[in-house]
Amino acid sequence: MTPEVEKQIEDLVSDREKFNKFVYTSVNDAVNELEKRRSENLQSRVTKFLSVGVPEALNNQKRAVVFRQLVTPNYELRRFISLVDAIDRFSPLFFEYANDKYTDNNEWKYHLGKMLFYAGTGKKGGEKITRLNIIDFNTSRGKKISEVRTIWGQSLIDFHHELFDEVYKEKNKEIAFFDASQWFSKSGGNAKEYYKNFLALFVSHGLLFENFMLDVKELTFTKDIFLPAFIQVLNETGKKPLIVALEPTEVESNLFWMCHPYNTKEFVDSKLNSV
């Protein structure tokens, strides 16, 4: 990384307004810009830039994308699907990473194993959240996500997908899943290596819905992995990746987004009671 890029990154992370303007594109502008870029034949340039190729799921289709190691229908991803529903002729695509290592140090992965159920606010204004452990953390740490099993013996992936299907059974034909494990492996295998290729996909092949945070928990990732990759793609293609803020940035770190609606708890309880 050059001193100029390092300074640019420091300037961005020290000014939230500047960061948001640099990184994010509004939904309407992103849709229009993607159409414009496709007419400019940018896709062929990006394909040449990507030695690992473009995943088939992004070819010749209008896709809005979220990347999570394992998808579960919490409030964050319900918001994503609602946002995509409002965009004409776009459909949701979930990138997953089944071969990634499970760790409870990552907030998303942690709450795949300790699920949260939101029941509104109490009399004093505090959030009412119920927590349920569905895995043995001691035996799950360090395993591939694809190897982690629930307390009742079901694959963790199969469980969260089953829950997703239960919630969105009427929309299953519209929603696509892509296990990007092999694609990420070919791109270097770790985020510092594969993130450049990942972001390059959103120059002309789709829209990424995501929040890149500047709080203590996420700042290292944003500074060391995301921004260097974003700037490299911008410099090498002449276009910035099209990223739409998934949650309003002023409430992006709220635990609410990790929660499931309380009525989902009944489905999980039925699994736990089968043990």
Short mmCIF file of C-alpha atoms in Angstrom, two decimals:
data_model
loop_
_atom_site.label_atom_id
_atom_site.label_comp_id
_atom_site.label_asym_id
_atom_site.label_seq_id
_atom_site.Cartn_x
_atom_site.Cartn_y
_atom_site.Cartn_z
CA MET A 1 0.00 0.00 0.00
CA THR A 2 1.43 3.37 -0.99
CA PRO A 3 1.76 6.27 1.49
CA GLU A 4 -0.83 8.15 -0.58
CA VAL A 5 -3.39 5.35 -0.17
CA GLU A 6 -2.60 5.06 3.55
CA LYS A 7 -3.26 8.78 3.98
CA GLN A 8 -6.47 8.53 1.94
CA ILE A 9 -7.70 5.71 4.19
CA GLU A 10 -6.87 7.65 7.37
CA ASP A 11 -8.75 10.66 6.04
CA LEU A 12 -11.79 8.52 5.22
CA VAL A 13 -12.06 6.68 8.54
CA SER A 14 -11.69 9.93 10.49
CA ASP A 15 -14.64 11.58 8.71
CA ARG A 16 -17.88 9.59 8.65
CA GLU A 17 -19.59 11.87 6.15
CA LYS A 18 -16.65 11.68 3.75
CA PHE A 19 -16.48 7.90 4.19
CA ASN A 20 -20.18 7.43 3.41
CA LYS A 21 -19.99 9.63 0.32
CA PHE A 22 -16.91 7.79 -0.96
CA VAL A 23 -18.17 4.25 -0.33
CA TYR A 24 -21.95 4.21 -0.74
CA THR A 25 -24.29 4.83 -3.64
CA SER A 26 -28.04 5.35 -3.18
CA VAL A 27 -30.30 2.57 -4.42
CA ASN A 28 -31.74 4.55 -7.32
CA ASP A 29 -28.36 5.88 -8.41
CA ALA A 30 -26.81 2.42 -8.15
CA VAL A 31 -29.51 0.85 -10.34
CA ASN A 32 -29.15 3.57 -12.97
CA GLU A 33 -25.35 3.45 -12.87
CA LEU A 34 -25.32 -0.33 -13.28
CA GLU A 35 -27.49 -0.02 -16.38
CA LYS A 36 -25.15 2.63 -17.76
CA ARG A 37 -22.05 0.55 -17.08
CA ARG A 38 -23.53 -2.51 -18.74
CA SER A 39 -24.26 -0.50 -21.87
CA GLU A 40 -20.63 0.66 -21.83
CA ASN A 41 -19.51 -2.99 -21.96
CA LEU A 42 -17.66 -2.71 -18.67
CA GLN A 43 -18.45 -6.34 -17.93
CA SER A 44 -15.86 -7.58 -20.41
CA ARG A 45 -13.21 -5.34 -18.78
CA VAL A 46 -14.08 -6.65 -15.33
CA THR A 47 -14.01 -10.25 -16.56
CA LYS A 48 -10.45 -9.70 -17.82
CA PHE A 49 -9.56 -8.10 -14.47
CA LEU A 50 -10.88 -11.18 -12.63
CA SER A 51 -8.55 -14.11 -13.24
CA VAL A 52 -10.89 -16.35 -11.22
CA GLY A 53 -13.89 -15.49 -13.40
CA VAL A 54 -17.37 -14.24 -12.56
CA PRO A 55 -19.69 -16.64 -10.68
CA GLU A 56 -22.40 -17.99 -12.96
CA ALA A 57 -25.09 -16.67 -10.60
CA LEU A 58 -24.11 -13.11 -11.55
CA ASN A 59 -23.99 -13.61 -15.30
CA ASN A 60 -26.85 -12.20 -17.39
CA GLN A 61 -29.07 -11.54 -14.36
CA LYS A 62 -29.84 -8.46 -12.32
CA ARG A 63 -28.76 -9.36 -8.83
CA ALA A 64 -28.63 -7.58 -5.50
CA VAL A 65 -26.11 -9.33 -3.27
CA VAL A 66 -25.43 -9.82 0.43
CA PHE A 67 -22.42 -11.81 1.61
CA ARG A 68 -22.72 -13.70 4.89
CA GLN A 69 -20.84 -16.87 5.80
CA LEU A 70 -24.21 -18.48 6.46
CA VAL A 71 -27.59 -16.91 5.78
CA THR A 72 -30.31 -16.80 8.42
CA PRO A 73 -33.60 -14.84 8.28
CA ASN A 74 -32.85 -12.26 10.97
CA TYR A 75 -34.00 -8.65 10.77
CA GLU A 76 -30.96 -7.60 8.76
CA LEU A 77 -31.58 -10.04 5.93
CA ARG A 78 -35.34 -9.50 6.07
CA ARG A 79 -34.59 -5.82 5.46
CA PHE A 80 -32.39 -6.78 2.51
CA ILE A 81 -35.15 -8.81 0.88
CA SER A 82 -37.66 -6.00 1.42
CA LEU A 83 -35.29 -3.50 -0.18
CA VAL A 84 -34.73 -5.73 -3.20
CA ASP A 85 -38.47 -6.30 -3.58
CA ALA A 86 -38.78 -2.57 -4.26
CA ILE A 87 -36.23 -2.63 -7.11
CA ASP A 88 -37.71 -3.48 -10.48
CA ARG A 89 -36.35 -6.65 -12.12
CA PHE A 90 -33.70 -7.35 -9.47
CA SER A 91 -33.62 -10.51 -7.36
CA PRO A 92 -31.70 -11.36 -4.17
CA LEU A 93 -28.50 -13.43 -4.26
CA PHE A 94 -26.78 -14.58 -1.08
CA PHE A 95 -23.05 -15.28 -1.16
CA GLU A 96 -22.12 -17.80 1.55
CA TYR A 97 -18.79 -19.23 2.72
CA ALA A 98 -19.40 -22.72 4.09
CA ASN A 99 -15.67 -23.54 4.32
CA ASP A 100 -14.90 -20.54 6.50
CA LYS A 101 -13.84 -21.30 10.08
CA TYR A 102 -16.41 -20.95 12.84
CA THR A 103 -15.45 -18.53 15.60
CA ASP A 104 -17.49 -16.84 18.28
CA ASN A 105 -15.22 -13.78 18.00
CA ASN A 106 -17.17 -12.74 14.90
CA GLU A 107 -20.56 -11.23 15.80
CA TRP A 108 -22.43 -12.74 12.84
CA LYS A 109 -21.00 -16.23 13.36
CA TYR A 110 -21.55 -16.00 17.12
CA HIS A 111 -25.26 -15.33 16.67
CA LEU A 112 -25.61 -18.25 14.29
CA GLY A 113 -24.93 -20.34 17.39
CA LYS A 114 -26.52 -18.13 20.06
CA MET A 115 -29.72 -16.93 18.45
CA LEU A 116 -31.47 -13.72 19.49
CA PHE A 117 -35.24 -13.18 19.50
CA TYR A 118 -36.60 -9.66 19.71
CA ALA A 119 -39.81 -9.06 21.67
CA GLY A 120 -40.01 -5.28 21.55
CA THR A 121 -39.15 -2.85 24.33
CA GLY A 122 -39.88 -2.98 28.04
CA LYS A 123 -41.59 -0.41 30.25
CA LYS A 124 -38.30 1.43 30.78
CA GLY A 125 -37.48 1.46 27.08
CA GLY A 126 -34.94 -1.34 27.11
CA GLU A 127 -34.96 -3.98 24.40
CA LYS A 128 -36.48 -7.35 25.31
CA ILE A 129 -34.24 -9.99 23.76
CA THR A 130 -34.29 -13.73 24.46
CA ARG A 131 -31.14 -15.76 23.75
CA LEU A 132 -30.90 -19.45 22.88
CA ASN A 133 -27.75 -21.54 22.41
CA ILE A 134 -28.20 -24.00 19.55
CA ILE A 135 -24.60 -25.30 19.31
CA ASP A 136 -21.84 -26.43 21.65
CA PHE A 137 -19.33 -23.60 21.31
CA ASN A 138 -16.45 -25.57 22.81
CA THR A 139 -16.62 -28.28 20.15
CA SER A 140 -17.51 -25.92 17.29
CA ARG A 141 -14.68 -23.38 17.48
CA GLY A 142 -12.17 -23.76 14.67
CA LYS A 143 -14.27 -26.14 12.59
CA LYS A 144 -15.45 -25.26 9.12
CA ILE A 145 -18.97 -23.87 9.28
CA SER A 146 -20.02 -26.81 7.11
CA GLU A 147 -18.84 -29.16 9.90
CA VAL A 148 -20.65 -27.48 12.80
CA ARG A 149 -23.71 -29.27 14.11
CA THR A 150 -26.56 -28.12 16.30
CA ILE A 151 -27.29 -29.50 19.76
CA TRP A 152 -29.91 -31.80 18.20
CA GLY A 153 -27.44 -33.13 15.62
CA GLN A 154 -28.49 -31.22 12.51
CA SER A 155 -25.95 -29.45 10.30
CA LEU A 156 -25.86 -25.77 11.29
CA ILE A 157 -26.11 -24.84 7.62
CA ASP A 158 -29.10 -27.11 7.05
CA PHE A 159 -30.86 -25.70 10.10
CA HIS A 160 -30.51 -22.04 9.13
CA HIS A 161 -31.48 -22.83 5.54
CA GLU A 162 -34.51 -24.76 6.78
CA LEU A 163 -35.50 -21.79 8.92
CA PHE A 164 -35.02 -19.48 5.94
CA ASP A 165 -37.21 -21.72 3.77
CA GLU A 166 -39.86 -21.76 6.49
CA VAL A 167 -39.98 -17.95 6.49
CA TYR A 168 -39.68 -17.42 2.73
CA LYS A 169 -41.25 -20.56 1.27
CA GLU A 170 -43.42 -18.48 -1.10
CA LYS A 171 -40.38 -16.62 -2.47
CA ASN A 172 -37.91 -19.48 -2.86
CA LYS A 173 -37.87 -19.32 -6.66
CA GLU A 174 -36.78 -15.68 -6.58
CA ILE A 175 -33.96 -16.03 -4.03
CA ALA A 176 -30.62 -17.60 -4.98
CA PHE A 177 -27.77 -18.91 -2.84
CA PHE A 178 -24.15 -19.27 -3.93
CA ASP A 179 -21.56 -21.06 -1.81
CA ALA A 180 -18.50 -19.02 -2.77
CA SER A 181 -16.03 -21.26 -0.90
CA GLN A 182 -14.21 -22.47 -4.01
CA TRP A 183 -14.32 -19.05 -5.65
CA PHE A 184 -12.80 -17.45 -2.54
CA SER A 185 -10.18 -20.21 -2.35
CA LYS A 186 -9.13 -19.55 -5.96
CA SER A 187 -8.95 -15.85 -5.09
CA GLY A 188 -6.42 -16.42 -2.32
CA GLY A 189 -8.38 -18.02 0.50
CA ASN A 190 -8.35 -15.14 2.99
CA ALA A 191 -10.20 -11.84 3.00
CA LYS A 192 -7.09 -9.75 2.36
CA GLU A 193 -6.60 -11.69 -0.88
CA TYR A 194 -10.14 -12.34 -2.11
CA TYR A 195 -11.82 -9.05 -1.20
CA LYS A 196 -10.44 -7.21 -4.23
CA ASN A 197 -11.99 -9.80 -6.57
CA PHE A 198 -15.22 -9.79 -4.58
CA LEU A 199 -15.63 -6.01 -4.79
CA ALA A 200 -14.73 -6.03 -8.50
CA LEU A 201 -17.93 -8.01 -9.12
CA PHE A 202 -19.93 -4.90 -8.20
CA VAL A 203 -18.36 -2.67 -10.81
CA SER A 204 -20.72 -4.03 -13.45
CA HIS A 205 -22.18 -7.42 -12.46
CA GLY A 206 -24.50 -6.54 -9.58
CA LEU A 207 -25.21 -4.39 -6.53
CA LEU A 208 -23.72 -5.12 -3.12
CA PHE A 209 -25.82 -4.34 -0.04
CA GLU A 210 -23.57 -3.96 2.99
CA ASN A 211 -22.47 -1.73 5.86
CA PHE A 212 -18.78 -1.14 6.48
CA MET A 213 -18.46 0.16 9.99
CA LEU A 214 -16.01 2.45 11.74
CA ASP A 215 -16.64 1.29 15.30
CA VAL A 216 -14.00 -0.45 17.41
CA LYS A 217 -15.16 -3.96 16.46
CA GLU A 218 -15.05 -3.42 12.70
CA LEU A 219 -12.50 -0.64 12.16
CA THR A 220 -9.55 -2.98 11.57
CA PHE A 221 -11.42 -4.84 8.82
CA THR A 222 -12.58 -1.61 7.22
CA LYS A 223 -9.10 -0.04 7.26
CA ASP A 224 -6.93 -3.05 6.47
CA ILE A 225 -9.10 -5.09 4.11
CA PHE A 226 -12.13 -3.28 2.74
CA LEU A 227 -10.79 0.18 1.90
CA PRO A 228 -7.50 -1.00 0.31
CA ALA A 229 -9.49 -3.41 -1.89
CA PHE A 230 -12.12 -0.79 -2.74
CA ILE A 231 -9.49 1.78 -3.72
CA GLN A 232 -7.55 -0.77 -5.79
CA VAL A 233 -10.66 -1.73 -7.76
CA LEU A 234 -11.51 1.95 -8.28
CA ASN A 235 -7.99 2.75 -9.48
CA GLU A 236 -7.69 -0.27 -11.79
CA THR A 237 -11.16 -0.16 -13.38
CA GLY A 238 -11.87 3.56 -13.18
CA LYS A 239 -15.20 2.84 -11.47
CA LYS A 240 -16.06 2.31 -7.83
CA PRO A 241 -17.96 -0.80 -6.74
CA LEU A 242 -21.69 -0.13 -6.40
CA ILE A 243 -22.45 -0.53 -2.70
CA VAL A 244 -25.77 0.36 -1.09
CA ALA A 245 -25.90 0.78 2.70
CA LEU A 246 -27.97 -2.15 3.94
CA GLU A 247 -28.93 -0.49 7.21
CA PRO A 248 -29.17 3.25 7.90
CA THR A 249 -25.61 4.10 8.93
CA GLU A 250 -26.70 5.89 12.11
CA VAL A 251 -28.14 2.63 13.53
CA GLU A 252 -26.01 0.09 11.69
CA SER A 253 -24.37 -1.35 14.82
CA ASN A 254 -27.64 -1.92 16.71
CA LEU A 255 -28.01 -5.48 18.01
CA PHE A 256 -31.56 -5.46 16.67
CA TRP A 257 -30.31 -6.41 13.19
CA MET A 258 -28.89 -9.68 14.54
CA CYS A 259 -32.25 -10.60 16.10
CA HIS A 260 -35.05 -12.76 14.76
CA PRO A 261 -38.73 -11.91 15.29
CA TYR A 262 -39.89 -13.45 18.55
CA ASN A 263 -42.42 -15.72 16.82
CA THR A 264 -39.48 -17.50 15.15
CA LYS A 265 -38.49 -18.86 18.55
CA GLU A 266 -41.26 -21.47 18.39
CA PHE A 267 -39.54 -23.13 15.41
CA VAL A 268 -36.22 -23.25 17.27
CA ASP A 269 -37.85 -24.48 20.49
CA SER A 270 -39.35 -27.42 18.60
CA LYS A 271 -35.83 -28.41 17.52
CA LEU A 272 -34.38 -28.05 21.01
CA ASN A 273 -37.24 -30.05 22.52
CA SER A 274 -36.44 -32.95 20.20
CA VAL A 275 -33.11 -33.59 21.97
#
